[in-house]
Short mmCIF file of C-alpha atoms in Angstrom, two decimals:
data_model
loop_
_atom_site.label_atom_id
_atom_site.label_comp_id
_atom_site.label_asym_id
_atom_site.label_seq_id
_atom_site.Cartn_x
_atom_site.Cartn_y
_atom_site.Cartn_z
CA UNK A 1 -3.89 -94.00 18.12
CA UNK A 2 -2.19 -90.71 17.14
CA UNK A 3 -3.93 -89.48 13.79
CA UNK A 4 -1.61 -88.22 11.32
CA UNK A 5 -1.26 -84.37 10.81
CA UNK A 6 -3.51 -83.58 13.96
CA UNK A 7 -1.10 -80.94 16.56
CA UNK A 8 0.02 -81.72 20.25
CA UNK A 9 -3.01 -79.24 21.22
CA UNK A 10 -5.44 -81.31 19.95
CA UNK A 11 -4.25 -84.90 21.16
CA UNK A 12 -4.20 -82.98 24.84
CA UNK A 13 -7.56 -81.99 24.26
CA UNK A 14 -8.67 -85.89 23.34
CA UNK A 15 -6.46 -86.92 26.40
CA UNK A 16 -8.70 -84.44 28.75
CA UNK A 17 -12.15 -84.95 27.33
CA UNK A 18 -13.19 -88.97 27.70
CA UNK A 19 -14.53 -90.15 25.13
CA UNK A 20 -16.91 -92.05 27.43
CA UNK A 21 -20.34 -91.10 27.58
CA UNK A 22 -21.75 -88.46 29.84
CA UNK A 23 -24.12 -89.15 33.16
CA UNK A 24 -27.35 -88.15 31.10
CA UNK A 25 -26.44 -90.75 28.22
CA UNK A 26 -25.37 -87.68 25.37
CA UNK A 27 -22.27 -88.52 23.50
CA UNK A 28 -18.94 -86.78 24.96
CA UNK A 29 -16.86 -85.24 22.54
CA UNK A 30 -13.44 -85.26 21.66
CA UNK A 31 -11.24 -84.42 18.78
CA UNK A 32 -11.82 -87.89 16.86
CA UNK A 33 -15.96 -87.21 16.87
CA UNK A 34 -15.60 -83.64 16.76
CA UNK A 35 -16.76 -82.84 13.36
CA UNK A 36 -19.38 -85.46 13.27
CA UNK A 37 -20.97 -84.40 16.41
CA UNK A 38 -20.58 -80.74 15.59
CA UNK A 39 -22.07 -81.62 11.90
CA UNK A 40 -24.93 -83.18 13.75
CA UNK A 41 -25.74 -80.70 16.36
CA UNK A 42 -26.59 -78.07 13.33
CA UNK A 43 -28.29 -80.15 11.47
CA UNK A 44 -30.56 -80.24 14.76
CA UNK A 45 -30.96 -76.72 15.62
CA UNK A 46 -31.53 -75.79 12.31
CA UNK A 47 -34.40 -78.50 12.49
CA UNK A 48 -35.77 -77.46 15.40
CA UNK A 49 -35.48 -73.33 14.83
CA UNK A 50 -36.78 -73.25 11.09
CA UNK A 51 -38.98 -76.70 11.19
CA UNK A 52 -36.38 -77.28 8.12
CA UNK A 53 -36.70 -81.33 7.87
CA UNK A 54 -37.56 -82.35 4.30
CA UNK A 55 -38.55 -78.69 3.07
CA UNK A 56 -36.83 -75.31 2.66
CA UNK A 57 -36.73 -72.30 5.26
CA UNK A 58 -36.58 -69.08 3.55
CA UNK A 59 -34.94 -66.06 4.98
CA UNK A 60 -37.05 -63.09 4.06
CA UNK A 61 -35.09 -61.02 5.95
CA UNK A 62 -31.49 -60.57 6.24
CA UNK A 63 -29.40 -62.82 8.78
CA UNK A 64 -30.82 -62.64 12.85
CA UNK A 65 -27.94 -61.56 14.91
CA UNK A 66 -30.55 -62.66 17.92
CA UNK A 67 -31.02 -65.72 16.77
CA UNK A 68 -27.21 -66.82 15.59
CA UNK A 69 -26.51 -70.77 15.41
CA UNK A 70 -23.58 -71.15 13.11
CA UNK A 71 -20.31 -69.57 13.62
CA UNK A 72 -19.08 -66.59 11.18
CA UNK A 73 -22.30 -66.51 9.12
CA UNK A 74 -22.17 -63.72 6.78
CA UNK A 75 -24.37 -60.87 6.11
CA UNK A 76 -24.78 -60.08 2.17
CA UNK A 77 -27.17 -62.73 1.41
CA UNK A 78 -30.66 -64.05 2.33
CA UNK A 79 -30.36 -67.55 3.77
CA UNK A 80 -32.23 -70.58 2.93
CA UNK A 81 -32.02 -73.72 4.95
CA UNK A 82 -33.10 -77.49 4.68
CA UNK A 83 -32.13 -81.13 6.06
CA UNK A 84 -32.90 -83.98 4.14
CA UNK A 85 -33.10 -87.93 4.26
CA UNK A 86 -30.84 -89.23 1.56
CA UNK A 87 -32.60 -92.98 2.63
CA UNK A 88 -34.68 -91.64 -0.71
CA UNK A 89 -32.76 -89.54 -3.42
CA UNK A 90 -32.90 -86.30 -3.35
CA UNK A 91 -33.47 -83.67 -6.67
CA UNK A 92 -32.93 -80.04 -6.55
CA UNK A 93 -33.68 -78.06 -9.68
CA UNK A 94 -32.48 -74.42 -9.27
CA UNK A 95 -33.58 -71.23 -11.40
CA UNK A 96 -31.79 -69.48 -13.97
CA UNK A 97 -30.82 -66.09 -12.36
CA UNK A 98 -30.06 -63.70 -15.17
CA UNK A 99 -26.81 -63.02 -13.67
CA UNK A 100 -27.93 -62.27 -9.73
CA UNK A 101 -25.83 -64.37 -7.35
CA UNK A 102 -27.82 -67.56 -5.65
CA UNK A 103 -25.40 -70.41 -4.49
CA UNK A 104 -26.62 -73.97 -3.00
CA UNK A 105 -24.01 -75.88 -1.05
CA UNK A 106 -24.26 -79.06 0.28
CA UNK A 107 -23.05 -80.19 3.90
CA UNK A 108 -23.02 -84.23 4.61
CA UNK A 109 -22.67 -85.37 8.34
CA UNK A 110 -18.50 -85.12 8.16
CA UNK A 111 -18.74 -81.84 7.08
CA UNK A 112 -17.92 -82.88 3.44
CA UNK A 113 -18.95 -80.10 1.41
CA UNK A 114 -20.03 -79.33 -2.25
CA UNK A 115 -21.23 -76.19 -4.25
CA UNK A 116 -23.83 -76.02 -7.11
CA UNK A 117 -25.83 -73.26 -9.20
CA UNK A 118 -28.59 -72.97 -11.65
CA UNK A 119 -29.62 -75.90 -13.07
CA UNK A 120 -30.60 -79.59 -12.09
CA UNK A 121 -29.08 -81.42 -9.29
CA UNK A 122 -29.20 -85.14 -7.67
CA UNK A 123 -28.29 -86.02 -4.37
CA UNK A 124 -28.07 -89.49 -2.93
CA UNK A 125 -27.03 -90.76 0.05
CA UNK A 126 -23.93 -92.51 -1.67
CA UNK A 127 -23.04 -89.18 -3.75
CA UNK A 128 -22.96 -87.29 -0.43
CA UNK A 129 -21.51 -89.62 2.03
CA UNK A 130 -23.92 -89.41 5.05
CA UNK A 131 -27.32 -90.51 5.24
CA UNK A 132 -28.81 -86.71 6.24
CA UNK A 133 -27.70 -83.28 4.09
CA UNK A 134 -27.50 -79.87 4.78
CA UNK A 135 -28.51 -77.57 2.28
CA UNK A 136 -27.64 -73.87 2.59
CA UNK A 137 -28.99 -71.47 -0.32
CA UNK A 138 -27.48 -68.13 -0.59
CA UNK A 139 -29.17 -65.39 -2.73
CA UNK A 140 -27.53 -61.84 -2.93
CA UNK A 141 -29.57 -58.74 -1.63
CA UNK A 142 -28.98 -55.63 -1.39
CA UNK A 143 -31.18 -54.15 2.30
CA UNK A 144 -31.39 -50.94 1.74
CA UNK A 145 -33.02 -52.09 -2.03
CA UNK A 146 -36.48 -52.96 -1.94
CA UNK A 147 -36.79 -53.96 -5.23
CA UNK A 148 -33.39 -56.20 -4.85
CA UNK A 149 -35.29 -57.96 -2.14
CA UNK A 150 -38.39 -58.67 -4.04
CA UNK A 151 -36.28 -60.33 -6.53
CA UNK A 152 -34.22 -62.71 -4.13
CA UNK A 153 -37.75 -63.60 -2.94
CA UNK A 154 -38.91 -65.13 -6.66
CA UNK A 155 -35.62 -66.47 -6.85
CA UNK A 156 -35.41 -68.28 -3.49
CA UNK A 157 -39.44 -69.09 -4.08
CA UNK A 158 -38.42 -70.77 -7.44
CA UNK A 159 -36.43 -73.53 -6.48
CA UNK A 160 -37.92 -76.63 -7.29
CA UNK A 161 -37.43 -79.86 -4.82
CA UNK A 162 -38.28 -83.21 -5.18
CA UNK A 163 -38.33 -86.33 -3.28
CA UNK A 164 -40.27 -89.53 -3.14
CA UNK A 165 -40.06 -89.84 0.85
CA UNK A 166 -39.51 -87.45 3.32
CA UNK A 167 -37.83 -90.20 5.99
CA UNK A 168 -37.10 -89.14 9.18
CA UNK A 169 -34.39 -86.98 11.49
CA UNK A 170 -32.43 -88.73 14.11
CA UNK A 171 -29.02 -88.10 15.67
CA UNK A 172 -27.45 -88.98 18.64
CA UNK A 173 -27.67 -86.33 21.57
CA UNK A 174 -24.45 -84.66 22.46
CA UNK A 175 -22.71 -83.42 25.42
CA UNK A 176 -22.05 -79.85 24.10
CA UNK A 177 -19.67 -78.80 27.23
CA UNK A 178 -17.54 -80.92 25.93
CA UNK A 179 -18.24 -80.14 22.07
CA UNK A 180 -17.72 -76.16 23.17
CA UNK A 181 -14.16 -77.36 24.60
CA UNK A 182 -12.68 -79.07 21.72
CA UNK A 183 -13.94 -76.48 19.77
CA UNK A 184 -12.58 -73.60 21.48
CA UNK A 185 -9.17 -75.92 21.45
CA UNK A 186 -9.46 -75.89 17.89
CA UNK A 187 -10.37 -72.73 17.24
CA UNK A 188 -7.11 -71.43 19.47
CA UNK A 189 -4.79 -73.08 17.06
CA UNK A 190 -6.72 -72.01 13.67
CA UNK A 191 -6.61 -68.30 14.80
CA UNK A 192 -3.16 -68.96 14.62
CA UNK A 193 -3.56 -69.30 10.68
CA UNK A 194 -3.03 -66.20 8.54
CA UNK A 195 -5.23 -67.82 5.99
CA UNK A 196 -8.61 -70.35 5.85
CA UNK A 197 -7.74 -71.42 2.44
CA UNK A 198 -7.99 -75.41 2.35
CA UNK A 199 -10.44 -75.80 5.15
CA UNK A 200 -13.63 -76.29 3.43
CA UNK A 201 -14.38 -78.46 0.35
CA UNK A 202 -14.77 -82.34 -0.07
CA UNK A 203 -13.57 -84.37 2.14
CA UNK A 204 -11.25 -86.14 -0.15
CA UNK A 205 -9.76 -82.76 -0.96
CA UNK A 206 -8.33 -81.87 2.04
CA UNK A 207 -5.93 -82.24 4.75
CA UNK A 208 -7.26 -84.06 8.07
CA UNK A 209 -5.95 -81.20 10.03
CA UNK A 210 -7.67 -78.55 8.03
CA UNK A 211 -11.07 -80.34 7.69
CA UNK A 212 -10.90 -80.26 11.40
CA UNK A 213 -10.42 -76.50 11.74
CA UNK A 214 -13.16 -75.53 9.13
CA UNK A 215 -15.44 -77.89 11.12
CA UNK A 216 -14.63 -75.40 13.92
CA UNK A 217 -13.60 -72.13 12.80
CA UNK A 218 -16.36 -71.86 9.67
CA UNK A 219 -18.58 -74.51 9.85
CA UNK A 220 -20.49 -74.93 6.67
CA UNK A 221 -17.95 -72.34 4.63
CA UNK A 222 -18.35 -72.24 0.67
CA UNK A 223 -15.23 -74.13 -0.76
CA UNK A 224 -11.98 -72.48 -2.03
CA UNK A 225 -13.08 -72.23 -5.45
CA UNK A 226 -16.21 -70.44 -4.98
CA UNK A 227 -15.79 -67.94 -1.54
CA UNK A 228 -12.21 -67.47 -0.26
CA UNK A 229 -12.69 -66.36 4.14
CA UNK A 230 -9.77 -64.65 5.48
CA UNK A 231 -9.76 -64.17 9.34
CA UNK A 232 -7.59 -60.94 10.54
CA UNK A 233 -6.87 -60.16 14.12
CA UNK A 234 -5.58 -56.79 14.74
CA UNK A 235 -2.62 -56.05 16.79
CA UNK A 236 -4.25 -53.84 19.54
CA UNK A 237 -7.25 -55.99 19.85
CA UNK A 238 -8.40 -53.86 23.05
CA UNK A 239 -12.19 -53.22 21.36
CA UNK A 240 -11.29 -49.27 21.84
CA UNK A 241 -8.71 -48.39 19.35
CA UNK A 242 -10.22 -47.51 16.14
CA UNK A 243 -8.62 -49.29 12.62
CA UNK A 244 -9.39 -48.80 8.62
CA UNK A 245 -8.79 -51.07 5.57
CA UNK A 246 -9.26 -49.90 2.21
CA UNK A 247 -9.76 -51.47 -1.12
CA UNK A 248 -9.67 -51.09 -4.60
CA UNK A 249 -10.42 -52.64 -7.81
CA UNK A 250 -10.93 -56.23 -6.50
CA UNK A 251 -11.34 -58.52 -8.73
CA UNK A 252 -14.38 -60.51 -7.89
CA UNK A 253 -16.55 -61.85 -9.95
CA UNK A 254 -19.51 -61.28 -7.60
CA UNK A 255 -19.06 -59.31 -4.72
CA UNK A 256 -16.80 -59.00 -1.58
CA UNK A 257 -17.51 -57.86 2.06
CA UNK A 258 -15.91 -57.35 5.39
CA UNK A 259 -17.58 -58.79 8.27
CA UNK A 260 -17.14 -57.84 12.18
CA UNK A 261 -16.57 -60.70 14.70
CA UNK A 262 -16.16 -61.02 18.62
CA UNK A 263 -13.58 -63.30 19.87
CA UNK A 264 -16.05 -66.22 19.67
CA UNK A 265 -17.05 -65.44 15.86
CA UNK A 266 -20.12 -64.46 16.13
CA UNK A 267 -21.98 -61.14 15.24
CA UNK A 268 -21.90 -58.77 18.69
CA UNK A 269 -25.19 -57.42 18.79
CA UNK A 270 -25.28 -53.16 18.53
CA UNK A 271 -27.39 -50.55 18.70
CA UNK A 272 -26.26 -49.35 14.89
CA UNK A 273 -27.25 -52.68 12.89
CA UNK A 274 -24.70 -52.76 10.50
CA UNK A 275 -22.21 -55.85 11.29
CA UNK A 276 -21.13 -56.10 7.48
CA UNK A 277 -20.34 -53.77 4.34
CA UNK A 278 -19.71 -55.01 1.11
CA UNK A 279 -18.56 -53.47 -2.42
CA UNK A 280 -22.39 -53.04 -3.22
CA UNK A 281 -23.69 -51.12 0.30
CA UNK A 282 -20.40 -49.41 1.13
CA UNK A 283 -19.70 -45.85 -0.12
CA UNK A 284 -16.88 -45.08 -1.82
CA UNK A 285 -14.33 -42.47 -1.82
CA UNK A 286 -13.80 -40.17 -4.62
CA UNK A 287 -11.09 -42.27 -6.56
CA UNK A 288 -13.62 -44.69 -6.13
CA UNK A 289 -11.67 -46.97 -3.70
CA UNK A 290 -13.94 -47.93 -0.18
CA UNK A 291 -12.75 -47.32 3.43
CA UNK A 292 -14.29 -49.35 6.02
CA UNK A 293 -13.59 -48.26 9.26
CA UNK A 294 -13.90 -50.11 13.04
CA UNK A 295 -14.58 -48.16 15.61
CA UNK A 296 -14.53 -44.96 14.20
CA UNK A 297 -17.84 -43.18 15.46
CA UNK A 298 -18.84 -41.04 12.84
CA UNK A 299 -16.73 -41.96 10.08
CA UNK A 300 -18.12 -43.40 6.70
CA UNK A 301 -18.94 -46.95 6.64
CA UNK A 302 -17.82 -47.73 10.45
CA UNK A 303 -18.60 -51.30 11.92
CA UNK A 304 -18.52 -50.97 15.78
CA UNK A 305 -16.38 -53.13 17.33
CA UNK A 306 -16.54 -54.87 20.45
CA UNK A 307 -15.33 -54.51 24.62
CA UNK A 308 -11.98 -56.87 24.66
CA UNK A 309 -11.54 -58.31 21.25
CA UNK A 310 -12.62 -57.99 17.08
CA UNK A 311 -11.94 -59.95 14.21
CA UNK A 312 -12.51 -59.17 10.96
CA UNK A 313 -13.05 -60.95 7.38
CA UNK A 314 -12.52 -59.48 4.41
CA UNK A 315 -13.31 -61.26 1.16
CA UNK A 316 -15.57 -63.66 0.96
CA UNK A 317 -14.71 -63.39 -2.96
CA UNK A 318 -17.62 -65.27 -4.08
CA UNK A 319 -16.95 -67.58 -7.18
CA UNK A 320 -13.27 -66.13 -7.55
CA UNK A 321 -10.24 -66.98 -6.39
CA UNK A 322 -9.01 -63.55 -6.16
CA UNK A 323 -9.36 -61.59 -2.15
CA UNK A 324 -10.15 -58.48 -1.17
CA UNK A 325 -7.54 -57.38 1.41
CA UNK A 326 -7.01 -53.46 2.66
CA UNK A 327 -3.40 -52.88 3.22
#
């Protein structure tokens, strides 16, 4: 049955992938299970790579390009990372910050997502919609600040949780050939998209078609209201020809960054180590605007791009609507 606002790309890619199971009993996918199975499958590895079932992973560190499981993570913040059991509510009591930026978002099973900050904060299996939840903390650091480390530590370490039963994890086992297809089918029409405005949030709050491509193009994003994502593709993507954006006076209310992607959204590993800049690590020019350049060997806060094709994000205007954008 066709599904209303869904495009011709995506029924094709339904059409090709059976929906039948595989020959080693994992779950095909196709564009109707999509965002459950894709929900699912990072609930799993983030299980499994941070033993994060019923108990918070902290980051200490900044973000492991050699260990990357989500697409288009970002770079300015210390992750931390949990799955619980809503079979047994669920109560999150986070610090007072004095100001620093530290974000918890939730994630259900259909990708239904919700942001919270300091203060108390209950979670049931009815309030979220799926029986499992993915929590994702976000606390701001500066890395080339010591001291602004140490303090994301005690702010990451003071997060309270409590729960009367841990439960248990189990999902279904996927095929992910078939998961990487429809995703990659997706993902073709959402790079289409001069904007990612409207594809994360609660469920009820957006469009079928667009909860689909944030599923795929930014799984786990921070809704509109408090992180704004805006994918640009540049015209000579040949991963030789050197580009700049520059910015000025942007009105954020926490910070905004530009982050460096290869054609499949992920961080391209490189011998410099810087994959992001932000309006807090970035220097600035004399009028006090910022120039990031891509490419550009030797010039002032240069990302190095990558052989074939780059993509790059600027904004990620955390808790403002405003975005920064280089013109």
């Amino acid at each position: 049955m066709k599904k209303k606002g869904f495009s011709a790309a995506f029924l094709s890619a339904a059409i090709l992938i059976s929906s039948a199971q595989a020959d080693d009993q994992s779950v095909t996918v196709n564009v109707d299970n999509f965002v459950r199975a894709e929900s699912d499958l990072q609930f799993q590895r983030y299980v499994k790579s941070y033993d994060s079932f019923g108990k918070f992973h902290h980051n200490r560190e900044m973000y492991d390009v050699n260990n990357q499981i989500t697409i288009r993570a970002n770079m300015d913040t210390i992750y931390s990372f949990a799955i619980f059991d809503l079979n047994s509510p669920l109560e999150i009591i986070m610090p007072d910050t004095h100001g620093k930026y530290q974000s918890l978002m939730t994630v259900s099973q259909d990708h239904s997502i919700t942001s919270h900050y300091q203060g108390k904060h209950l979670f049931t299996k009815e309030s979220v919609g799926t029986r499992y939840v993915f929590l994702v903390m976000r606390t701001f650091v500066d890395p080339s600040d010591k001291a602004s480390l140490a303090i994301a530590h005690k702010l990451q370490d003071a997060v309270i949780v409590k729960q009367a039963e841990k439960g248990k994890f189990s999902v279904p086992s996927y095929d992910e050939k078939s998961l990487a297809k429809v995703r990659a089918s997706i993902n073709a029409e959402a790079n289409k998209l001069p904007t990612t405005r409207g594809f994360f949030g609660h469920i009820d709050d957006l469009t079928p078609q667009n909860h689909l491509y944030g599923a795929a193009y930014g799984w786990a994003g921070l809704p509109e209201k408090d992180a704004i994502y805006e994918g640009v593709t540049v015209e000579k993507n040949d991963g030789k020809t050197p580009y700049s954006v520059t910015a000025k006076d942007v009105p954020v209310k926490a910070f905004w960054s530009i982050s460096v992607y290869n054609k499949d959204g992920f961080y391209e590993v490189n011998d410099t180590g810087v994959y992001v800049l932000n309006n807090k690590t970035a220097k600035r020019n004399p009028d006090g605007s910022i120039t990031i350049n891509f490419g550009n060997k030797g010039a002032i806060n240069n990302i190095q791009i990558t052989d074939g094709s780059f993509t790059y994000t600027p904004g990620g205007s955390i808790q403002s609507r405003a975005i920064a954008s280089g013109r």
